[in-house]
């Protein structure tokens, strides 16, 4: 709907005003009418369209102008389609008549100057700013949605800088500028009008701390971009030079969506009338454009791996070499965090999670630094934050950080459809104490942040039965052919007992676990199957995993054929479970290449029966299984391969703004 402004006339003197293209002027014909007037007529110069709204029909005034009754049901609306060449070059005349129908009793004259004012951004999401005359005040989701997109400028394009680019009030480089969204103010019309009025760009108090705006001034060099809005700056008077029809601004995001921020920010430009007397300015017209802050998006295992991260510590050279070889096979870049930076903290999966942000004009990765803050705490900020690589973190709200705040407890599913509802970017999975009352839970600051991104709505799973308490201890996803394009892998004590009973019946009851490990006490299949305490513990663990299985089937729209059970046993100490042998589901997934913790299971005909069982389940899907020895370097420290590695993956081809949350 067009903006409409009411103008009051006078029969004593002409009234002058500015008309902005795309708006409507409603003329108050009653306020200036003589006491005894009963009717009126209205005429406009050729550049003016005059409409009569009457009970409640709308009629354009014909060439043979009739007289209209001067009653409350009649309204005069004026529009224009062409810019003025000079001030007051278009006119509307109102003539008032008495009961006798004689000549006009009085006349009122409205002088109009038509200008064009438009605040534009990439509302069509095409990567270019186009003029849009329709209402830009709404931001809509979906393939037919409209509205501009803003990136949080959270990378560090200048290596000399000590912080993220959005922490200062300057443009340091063209690379910095390319992380921002363009906004153009277009103004056309007689220069004299803009000399006598004010153009003000402004933002609300609630939005000001979420954005920064830079005005391109003078030569096209970075230091000429002036910070004009954001933080404490709520308004900026645009000084329009004679003949200048465009002013270019660049907008950077300062904050991701969160519990107290929907992600929407609005910018306004207002034309103000400046009175001759010492009175405040009055608004004539306001144009608004709305941006949505791009969310932080996680990437699942089905996305192509780009870069593998692993820590080098004093005792894991063989592990690093095995991961390096796997990365080479998968054609991935390898980044080894040296001991000087990790300070003997090997749990790089727990320290951070990789995701990305995306706008039509730019996409870049962003690392999410967990609240865990172990000895690796400086690595994401000091070593990963850089040119076109952003950083975000969340500090807890007066909460104690627990193991559940490590990002082994943060995963994301591949895209799914659930009862007709599409999740084209998948759904985030986090572990919690549910259904237990009390217990450990991921901090509210992180949960609020993940929920606020909207595009990967989180699912809370039950992990407080585990000693460490991470979702990656019992689930994983691998790419696979078929309807879903993936399989959900679940650790399964039940599957392990079935496998061991099968081997016992085949005469391999004396085959031993851990036989290849010299310093580890071995145990046979017969002994495991006869151990009632271990059996009760694993029945309990299976019931906990089954609880999560049902949640995952319901929330991800999965059936049993989408799930593969990997044999795994756990042991329970002080009501907390941990893996009895290396937890094979805790693997690294690099395309078709899987790096799986070597379980050191019972040897049957010279082969580990656990490895052979896993191969039989996964290799028919086109996957390649590589078993990595992490027993002493990770498993005995309550972690595995996935815990000790991290992977940056290719962003989705699907654009987040095309989904319907």
XYZ file of C-alpha atoms in Angstrom:
661
model
C 0.000 0.000 0.000
C 1.306 3.459 -0.941
C 2.233 5.937 1.744
C -0.417 8.657 1.994
C 0.026 12.140 3.391
C -2.693 14.670 4.136
C -2.199 18.271 2.959
C -4.295 21.152 4.267
C -5.019 24.069 1.918
C -5.822 27.746 2.383
C -7.942 30.083 0.283
C -5.806 33.018 1.481
C -2.505 31.822 -0.019
C -1.042 29.107 -2.185
C 0.222 25.960 -0.489
C 3.463 24.365 -1.656
C 4.692 20.869 -0.868
C 6.904 18.053 -2.099
C 5.408 14.993 -3.738
C 7.493 11.786 -3.634
C 7.006 9.303 -6.475
C 5.012 6.262 -5.463
C 3.061 8.004 -2.700
C -0.377 9.596 -2.498
C -1.449 13.029 -1.291
C -4.876 13.333 0.274
C -6.122 16.914 0.006
C -8.173 18.190 2.936
C -10.945 19.882 0.959
C -13.025 20.600 4.056
C -10.569 22.586 6.176
C -10.254 25.383 3.582
C -13.898 25.392 2.416
C -15.870 28.681 2.894
C -18.686 28.552 5.386
C -21.507 28.478 2.831
C -19.812 26.261 0.240
C -21.773 23.140 -0.734
C -19.748 21.744 -3.638
C -16.350 21.940 -5.273
C -14.439 21.037 -8.389
C -10.801 20.119 -8.775
C -8.388 20.554 -11.684
C -4.769 19.479 -12.047
C -2.069 20.418 -14.508
C -1.146 17.712 -17.064
C 1.478 16.093 -14.825
C -0.996 15.479 -11.992
C -3.502 12.629 -11.668
C -6.512 13.516 -9.528
C -8.843 10.892 -8.101
C -12.127 11.305 -6.259
C -12.950 8.751 -3.606
C -16.700 8.747 -3.028
C -18.781 6.274 -1.045
C -16.303 4.433 -1.474
C -15.938 4.290 -5.277
C -12.827 5.715 -6.880
C -13.136 7.773 -10.053
C -10.459 9.624 -11.970
C -11.615 13.198 -12.588
C -12.838 13.398 -16.241
C -11.975 16.171 -18.685
C -15.418 17.659 -18.236
C -15.033 18.256 -14.519
C -18.258 17.918 -12.531
C -18.920 19.508 -9.223
C -18.752 17.222 -6.272
C -20.793 17.499 -3.089
C -18.815 18.872 -0.197
C -19.625 16.126 2.302
C -17.662 13.793 4.541
C -17.847 10.920 2.063
C -15.770 12.691 -0.592
C -11.948 12.626 -0.662
C -9.484 14.002 -3.201
C -6.317 11.971 -3.822
C -3.435 13.189 -5.976
C -0.593 11.205 -7.554
C 2.143 11.965 -10.075
C 4.222 9.850 -12.438
C 6.991 12.170 -13.654
C 9.729 14.123 -11.894
C 9.495 17.900 -11.771
C 11.818 20.040 -13.874
C 11.450 22.989 -11.520
C 10.093 23.815 -8.085
C 6.272 24.115 -7.971
C 5.860 23.280 -11.652
C 2.710 21.214 -11.066
C -0.536 22.515 -9.565
C -3.912 21.418 -8.277
C -6.738 23.964 -7.984
C -9.817 23.528 -5.794
C -12.840 25.783 -6.556
C -15.651 26.100 -4.003
C -19.289 26.820 -4.928
C -22.354 27.908 -2.981
C -25.911 26.650 -3.089
C -26.848 28.956 -5.971
C -24.368 27.296 -8.341
C -22.863 30.585 -9.474
C -19.170 31.369 -9.983
C -16.612 30.025 -7.465
C -16.835 31.574 -4.017
C -13.127 30.937 -3.359
C -10.194 28.970 -4.759
C -7.329 27.121 -3.095
C -4.109 26.259 -4.918
C -1.673 23.435 -4.203
C 1.772 23.718 -5.842
C 3.656 20.430 -6.185
C 7.275 19.505 -6.819
C 7.742 15.846 -7.704
C 10.932 14.128 -6.505
C 12.074 10.545 -6.195
C 13.585 9.159 -2.978
C 14.376 5.464 -2.626
C 16.504 3.514 -0.158
C 17.442 0.274 -1.881
C 19.340 -2.917 -1.098
C 19.532 -6.364 -2.635
C 15.951 -7.208 -1.691
C 15.610 -9.605 -4.643
C 18.604 -11.619 -3.357
C 20.245 -11.574 -6.773
C 23.618 -10.238 -5.652
C 22.930 -6.750 -7.027
C 21.053 -3.719 -5.707
C 17.983 -2.981 -7.790
C 15.431 -0.244 -7.390
C 12.272 -1.597 -5.802
C 9.209 0.572 -5.398
C 7.090 -2.001 -3.560
C 6.971 -2.119 0.209
C 10.423 -3.014 1.516
C 9.356 -3.040 5.154
C 8.707 -6.797 5.186
C 11.248 -9.616 5.071
C 9.865 -12.946 3.873
C 11.242 -16.489 3.737
C 11.009 -18.973 0.901
C 11.889 -19.221 -2.804
C 9.481 -16.370 -3.554
C 10.526 -14.359 -0.499
C 12.067 -10.915 -0.590
C 14.298 -8.893 1.670
C 17.979 -8.011 1.955
C 20.601 -10.088 3.766
C 23.439 -8.952 5.987
C 26.588 -10.813 7.017
C 28.061 -10.549 10.480
C 31.484 -9.156 9.593
C 33.227 -11.479 12.020
C 36.364 -12.325 10.062
C 39.736 -10.561 10.238
C 40.841 -9.443 6.780
C 43.778 -7.413 8.056
C 46.420 -9.734 9.576
C 47.760 -6.768 11.545
C 44.452 -6.276 13.325
C 44.024 -7.690 16.807
C 40.280 -8.309 16.563
C 37.397 -9.063 14.218
C 36.601 -6.553 11.474
C 33.300 -5.516 13.030
C 34.931 -4.459 16.291
C 36.172 -1.147 14.907
C 34.585 1.815 13.121
C 36.627 1.790 9.945
C 36.989 0.033 6.599
C 40.488 -1.387 6.497
C 40.542 -2.888 3.015
C 38.489 -3.772 -0.022
C 38.297 -7.324 1.359
C 36.607 -5.864 4.447
C 34.184 -3.974 2.205
C 33.227 -7.130 0.310
C 31.931 -8.666 3.559
C 29.365 -5.862 3.793
C 26.032 -5.380 2.029
C 25.495 -2.441 -0.282
C 22.650 0.030 0.341
C 21.961 2.847 -2.138
C 20.034 6.066 -1.505
C 18.628 7.387 -4.772
C 17.371 10.981 -4.957
C 16.103 12.773 -8.069
C 14.402 16.110 -8.583
C 15.208 19.835 -8.543
C 18.331 20.524 -6.484
C 16.606 23.467 -4.775
C 14.202 21.105 -3.034
C 17.032 19.111 -1.464
C 18.822 22.342 -0.522
C 15.754 23.462 1.430
C 14.985 20.098 3.075
C 16.929 17.564 5.125
C 17.558 13.946 4.177
C 18.220 11.845 7.276
C 19.346 8.208 7.344
C 18.452 6.653 10.684
C 18.186 3.451 12.679
C 16.300 2.571 15.856
C 17.954 2.390 19.260
C 17.225 -1.353 19.436
C 18.954 -1.999 16.100
C 21.896 0.384 16.448
C 24.162 -2.029 18.337
C 23.579 -4.769 15.728
C 24.918 -2.905 12.671
C 27.503 -0.495 11.352
C 26.991 1.713 8.282
C 29.719 3.339 6.195
C 29.171 6.147 3.663
C 31.277 6.110 0.518
C 32.760 9.606 0.359
C 35.143 11.085 -2.205
C 37.698 8.819 -3.859
C 37.108 5.077 -3.908
C 39.711 4.211 -1.289
C 39.037 2.433 2.034
C 39.831 5.369 4.319
C 37.185 7.463 2.526
C 34.380 5.263 3.890
C 32.990 7.166 6.850
C 31.262 5.370 9.731
C 27.892 7.115 9.985
C 25.444 4.780 11.765
C 25.589 2.139 14.466
C 26.602 1.919 18.098
C 25.911 5.427 19.491
C 25.141 6.938 16.073
C 21.387 6.777 15.453
C 21.013 9.258 12.584
C 23.033 10.808 9.798
C 22.208 13.869 7.678
C 22.944 13.066 4.040
C 24.580 16.073 2.425
C 23.412 15.808 -1.179
C 25.632 17.602 -3.664
C 24.101 19.405 -6.643
C 23.182 16.926 -9.345
C 24.139 13.920 -7.225
C 21.486 11.239 -7.586
C 23.016 8.354 -5.635
C 24.702 7.901 -2.264
C 26.287 4.514 -1.590
C 26.442 2.986 1.866
C 27.932 -0.296 3.083
C 26.346 -2.157 5.982
C 28.080 -4.675 8.251
C 26.481 -6.958 10.786
C 27.706 -6.868 14.371
C 25.542 -9.546 15.984
C 24.121 -12.940 15.104
C 20.459 -13.734 15.805
C 20.019 -14.676 19.440
C 17.399 -15.015 22.150
C 16.944 -11.237 22.323
C 17.485 -10.510 18.614
C 15.300 -11.830 15.776
C 17.976 -11.088 13.194
C 15.909 -8.349 11.515
C 17.209 -4.774 11.311
C 15.586 -1.790 9.588
C 17.097 1.316 8.046
C 15.075 4.428 7.232
C 15.598 7.554 5.177
C 13.323 10.491 5.955
C 12.801 13.754 4.071
C 12.253 16.551 6.568
C 10.622 19.921 5.925
C 12.683 22.698 7.509
C 10.428 25.597 8.657
C 11.543 29.187 8.180
C 10.739 29.934 11.801
C 12.713 28.436 14.655
C 10.579 25.282 14.796
C 11.417 21.579 14.620
C 11.529 19.822 11.274
C 8.483 17.822 10.187
C 8.628 14.566 8.213
C 7.352 14.492 4.643
C 8.310 10.977 3.565
C 10.088 7.914 4.934
C 11.440 4.935 3.020
C 12.493 1.773 4.853
C 14.522 -1.275 3.931
C 14.800 -4.384 6.113
C 17.791 -6.732 6.360
C 18.005 -10.184 7.931
C 21.275 -11.133 9.579
C 22.642 -14.306 7.997
C 22.512 -17.206 10.480
C 25.427 -19.431 11.456
C 24.945 -22.748 9.640
C 26.508 -26.113 10.499
C 27.487 -28.690 7.866
C 26.756 -32.424 8.268
C 28.971 -35.378 7.350
C 27.258 -35.666 3.968
C 28.871 -32.398 2.853
C 32.216 -32.644 1.068
C 35.193 -32.337 3.452
C 37.579 -29.470 2.713
C 40.011 -29.362 5.636
C 40.904 -31.704 8.493
C 42.241 -30.449 11.834
C 44.176 -32.529 14.361
C 46.411 -31.740 17.325
C 49.966 -32.954 17.605
C 50.833 -33.821 21.204
C 53.709 -35.678 22.828
C 52.317 -39.212 22.400
C 50.135 -39.252 19.256
C 52.517 -39.180 16.284
C 51.103 -42.436 14.861
C 47.570 -41.144 15.224
C 48.417 -37.886 13.431
C 50.100 -39.862 10.657
C 47.013 -42.085 10.247
C 44.705 -39.066 10.083
C 47.074 -37.370 7.628
C 46.968 -40.398 5.334
C 43.173 -40.491 5.475
C 42.995 -36.776 4.634
C 45.316 -37.367 1.688
C 43.062 -40.130 0.356
C 40.041 -37.848 0.693
C 41.913 -34.962 -1.021
C 41.491 -32.721 2.016
C 43.741 -29.981 3.276
C 45.352 -30.967 6.580
C 46.005 -28.523 9.417
C 48.011 -29.794 12.387
C 47.762 -27.730 15.552
C 51.250 -27.897 17.117
C 51.855 -28.597 20.765
C 53.008 -25.021 21.336
C 49.458 -23.908 20.493
C 47.402 -26.786 21.896
C 49.429 -27.050 25.148
C 48.805 -30.810 25.223
C 45.033 -30.425 24.759
C 44.172 -32.956 22.041
C 40.367 -32.584 22.047
C 39.989 -30.312 19.035
C 36.419 -31.466 18.302
C 35.338 -30.340 21.756
C 36.909 -26.898 21.393
C 35.112 -25.702 18.259
C 32.583 -26.350 15.517
C 32.832 -25.212 11.910
C 29.975 -23.583 10.054
C 29.473 -20.735 7.630
C 27.501 -17.587 6.864
C 26.046 -16.733 3.475
C 24.553 -13.803 1.590
C 23.845 -13.608 -2.143
C 27.128 -11.782 -2.704
C 29.432 -13.640 -0.296
C 29.929 -16.853 1.702
C 32.656 -17.563 4.241
C 33.330 -20.118 7.010
C 32.852 -19.218 10.664
C 34.261 -21.163 13.600
C 32.075 -21.409 16.707
C 34.310 -21.458 19.797
C 32.839 -23.537 22.619
C 32.589 -22.323 26.244
C 34.725 -25.292 27.301
C 37.923 -23.194 27.287
C 40.531 -25.893 27.786
C 44.144 -25.318 26.901
C 43.085 -25.083 23.245
C 40.939 -22.064 24.077
C 43.094 -19.560 22.163
C 43.459 -21.633 18.999
C 40.168 -20.707 17.248
C 40.647 -16.971 17.780
C 44.391 -16.724 17.263
C 44.926 -19.288 14.530
C 41.658 -19.801 12.646
C 40.121 -16.322 12.650
C 41.558 -14.584 9.611
C 40.793 -13.311 6.099
C 37.369 -14.656 5.067
C 37.281 -16.933 8.122
C 34.970 -15.691 10.851
C 34.677 -16.352 14.576
C 31.805 -16.483 17.045
C 31.494 -17.613 20.651
C 28.978 -17.524 23.475
C 29.698 -17.072 27.153
C 27.363 -18.730 29.693
C 24.849 -16.672 31.702
C 26.130 -17.204 35.244
C 26.160 -20.946 34.635
C 28.799 -23.532 35.372
C 30.337 -24.961 32.215
C 30.060 -28.750 32.071
C 31.304 -31.441 29.729
C 28.036 -31.057 27.804
C 29.238 -27.638 26.611
C 32.038 -29.245 24.612
C 31.194 -29.488 20.932
C 31.470 -33.243 20.696
C 27.978 -32.662 22.075
C 26.979 -30.610 19.026
C 26.189 -32.349 15.740
C 23.874 -31.771 12.803
C 21.854 -34.176 10.697
C 21.818 -34.178 6.905
C 18.730 -32.632 5.225
C 15.482 -34.417 6.094
C 11.753 -34.188 5.495
C 9.481 -34.938 8.461
C 5.754 -35.413 7.852
C 5.905 -33.088 4.861
C 7.995 -30.460 6.660
C 11.320 -29.901 4.924
C 14.581 -29.251 6.761
C 16.873 -28.630 3.765
C 19.835 -27.787 6.019
C 19.247 -30.600 8.498
C 18.648 -30.295 12.230
C 21.123 -29.645 15.022
C 21.541 -32.351 17.670
C 22.615 -31.542 21.213
C 22.768 -33.656 24.344
C 20.918 -32.910 27.560
C 19.858 -34.420 30.884
C 16.343 -35.073 29.561
C 14.366 -37.109 30.594
C 16.203 -36.981 33.895
C 15.236 -34.221 36.338
C 18.271 -32.065 37.056
C 21.622 -33.282 35.824
C 23.917 -31.664 33.285
C 22.679 -29.592 30.389
C 24.320 -27.478 27.691
C 24.446 -23.843 28.833
C 21.494 -21.645 27.971
C 23.698 -19.181 26.092
C 24.666 -21.826 23.534
C 21.192 -23.357 23.309
C 19.618 -19.928 22.786
C 22.126 -19.097 20.064
C 21.509 -22.350 18.192
C 17.717 -21.993 18.385
C 17.817 -18.367 17.243
C 19.488 -19.272 13.934
C 16.110 -20.877 12.949
C 17.373 -22.730 9.875
C 18.495 -25.922 11.687
C 16.050 -26.241 14.613
C 17.776 -28.169 17.424
C 16.756 -31.532 18.843
C 17.733 -32.329 22.433
C 18.850 -35.875 23.090
C 19.508 -37.731 26.332
C 23.258 -37.963 27.095
C 23.553 -37.534 30.852
C 23.828 -41.320 31.230
C 27.299 -41.056 29.708
C 30.418 -40.189 31.679
C 31.529 -37.551 29.184
C 28.031 -36.854 27.912
C 28.396 -36.182 24.178
C 26.064 -37.127 21.327
C 29.066 -38.264 19.248
C 29.576 -41.144 21.694
C 26.575 -43.039 20.368
C 25.604 -41.582 16.956
C 27.032 -40.524 13.627
C 25.926 -40.006 10.012
C 27.522 -41.368 6.854
C 26.660 -40.636 3.210
C 24.801 -43.474 1.509
C 22.702 -44.123 -1.592
C 18.935 -44.201 -1.308
C 15.995 -42.039 -0.389
C 17.624 -40.140 2.461
C 21.146 -39.951 1.059
C 22.611 -41.041 4.394
C 22.461 -43.598 7.185
C 22.285 -42.903 10.896
C 24.824 -44.968 12.788
C 24.029 -45.882 16.385
C 26.226 -47.638 18.922
C 24.463 -50.855 19.898
C 25.228 -53.190 22.819
C 22.456 -55.428 21.512
C 24.187 -55.803 18.147
C 27.464 -56.576 19.906
C 25.933 -59.312 22.060
C 24.281 -60.841 18.987
C 27.624 -60.867 17.171
C 29.464 -62.393 20.144
C 26.796 -65.105 20.630
C 27.087 -65.926 16.936
C 30.857 -66.274 17.221
C 30.489 -68.367 20.375
C 28.114 -70.719 18.575
C 30.652 -70.970 15.750
C 33.228 -72.177 18.262
C 35.174 -68.961 18.860
C 34.222 -68.418 22.500
C 37.891 -68.405 23.539
C 38.765 -65.568 21.126
C 40.054 -62.632 23.129
C 39.514 -58.862 23.080
C 42.635 -56.675 23.329
C 44.929 -59.553 22.392
C 47.062 -57.222 20.261
C 47.603 -54.833 23.191
C 50.462 -55.984 25.400
C 49.651 -54.037 28.559
C 45.870 -54.480 28.538
C 44.077 -57.311 30.320
C 42.369 -59.502 27.746
C 38.958 -61.089 28.029
C 37.249 -63.776 25.968
C 33.892 -63.827 24.240
C 32.786 -66.539 26.694
C 33.770 -64.381 29.664
C 31.915 -61.362 28.305
C 28.745 -63.341 27.651
C 28.949 -64.878 31.147
C 29.436 -61.512 32.892
C 25.954 -60.715 34.266
C 27.023 -57.334 35.669
C 28.325 -56.239 32.291
C 25.132 -57.533 30.681
C 22.899 -55.530 33.037
C 24.990 -52.403 32.441
C 24.666 -52.773 28.688
C 20.932 -53.463 28.870
C 20.703 -50.121 30.656
C 22.872 -48.415 28.025
C 20.796 -49.936 25.225
C 17.624 -48.568 26.817
C 19.179 -45.077 26.892
C 20.225 -45.318 23.251
C 16.780 -46.655 22.323
C 15.197 -43.609 23.951
C 17.285 -41.453 21.632
C 16.583 -43.762 18.702
C 12.868 -43.108 19.064
C 13.420 -39.335 19.290
C 15.626 -39.371 16.190
C 13.147 -41.446 14.206
C 10.347 -39.065 15.106
C 12.210 -35.764 14.757
C 14.198 -36.675 11.630
C 11.492 -38.690 9.903
C 13.576 -41.878 9.854
C 12.589 -45.514 9.578
C 14.530 -48.570 10.721
C 16.012 -49.032 7.235
C 17.719 -45.627 7.643
C 19.575 -46.801 10.776
C 22.615 -49.055 11.100
C 23.535 -50.531 14.485
C 27.277 -50.792 15.110
C 28.367 -53.349 17.736
C 29.569 -51.626 20.892
C 29.823 -52.409 24.587
C 29.951 -49.959 27.480
C 30.882 -50.183 31.116
C 29.088 -48.246 33.857
C 30.970 -46.776 36.809
C 29.196 -44.588 39.375
C 26.091 -44.552 37.130
C 28.027 -43.128 34.176
C 28.770 -45.114 31.032
C 31.897 -45.143 28.895
C 33.052 -47.348 26.014
C 34.327 -50.817 27.011
C 36.444 -51.000 23.842
C 37.150 -48.153 21.369
C 33.830 -46.619 20.369
C 33.575 -47.264 16.630
C 30.662 -44.903 16.019
C 32.961 -42.047 17.060
C 34.606 -41.949 13.642
C 35.758 -39.226 11.253
C 33.796 -39.113 7.973
C 35.633 -37.754 4.927
C 33.322 -38.437 2.017
C 33.468 -42.167 1.381
C 36.550 -42.524 3.606
C 35.858 -43.438 7.232
C 38.485 -43.252 9.985
C 37.132 -45.640 12.620
C 38.574 -46.306 16.095
C 40.276 -49.699 15.991
C 38.287 -51.850 18.469
C 40.904 -54.597 19.091
C 38.100 -57.147 19.104
C 38.262 -60.943 19.179
C 40.324 -62.405 16.349
C 38.436 -64.934 14.218
C 40.423 -66.616 11.437
C 43.073 -63.926 11.797
C 40.635 -61.021 11.510
C 38.971 -58.823 14.116
C 35.331 -59.891 14.119
C 34.193 -56.398 15.157
C 36.026 -54.799 12.239
C 34.684 -57.410 9.833
C 31.135 -56.841 11.040
C 31.419 -53.083 10.577
C 32.914 -53.529 7.114
C 30.003 -55.776 6.140
C 27.559 -53.082 7.226
C 29.260 -50.017 5.677
C 31.288 -51.091 2.652
C 28.195 -52.138 0.623
C 27.214 -48.459 0.824
C 30.340 -47.519 -1.131
C 32.288 -46.527 1.982
C 35.903 -47.392 2.762
C 36.738 -48.355 6.350
C 40.134 -47.494 7.811
C 40.634 -48.531 11.443
C 42.864 -46.158 13.403
C 44.623 -47.114 16.639
C 43.614 -44.498 19.236
C 43.571 -46.844 22.239
C 46.156 -45.259 24.517
C 46.191 -41.765 23.037
C 42.417 -41.150 23.084
C 40.281 -44.139 24.171
C 41.801 -44.526 27.626
C 41.264 -40.771 28.077
C 37.528 -41.206 27.324
C 37.605 -40.052 23.710
C 38.102 -41.434 20.210
C 38.954 -40.443 16.632
C 36.082 -38.001 16.169
C 36.888 -36.317 19.478
C 40.487 -35.795 18.392
C 39.769 -34.378 14.918
C 37.665 -31.680 13.309
C 36.489 -31.094 9.736
C 35.575 -27.992 7.775
C 33.117 -28.860 5.020
C 31.694 -27.331 1.879
C 28.613 -25.142 2.465
C 25.225 -26.303 1.236
C 24.258 -25.404 -2.328
C 20.784 -24.700 -0.945
C 20.395 -21.050 0.067
C 19.103 -20.674 3.604
C 16.712 -17.839 2.740
C 14.780 -20.151 0.397
C 13.561 -22.349 3.255
C 10.411 -21.916 5.328
C 11.378 -22.196 9.025
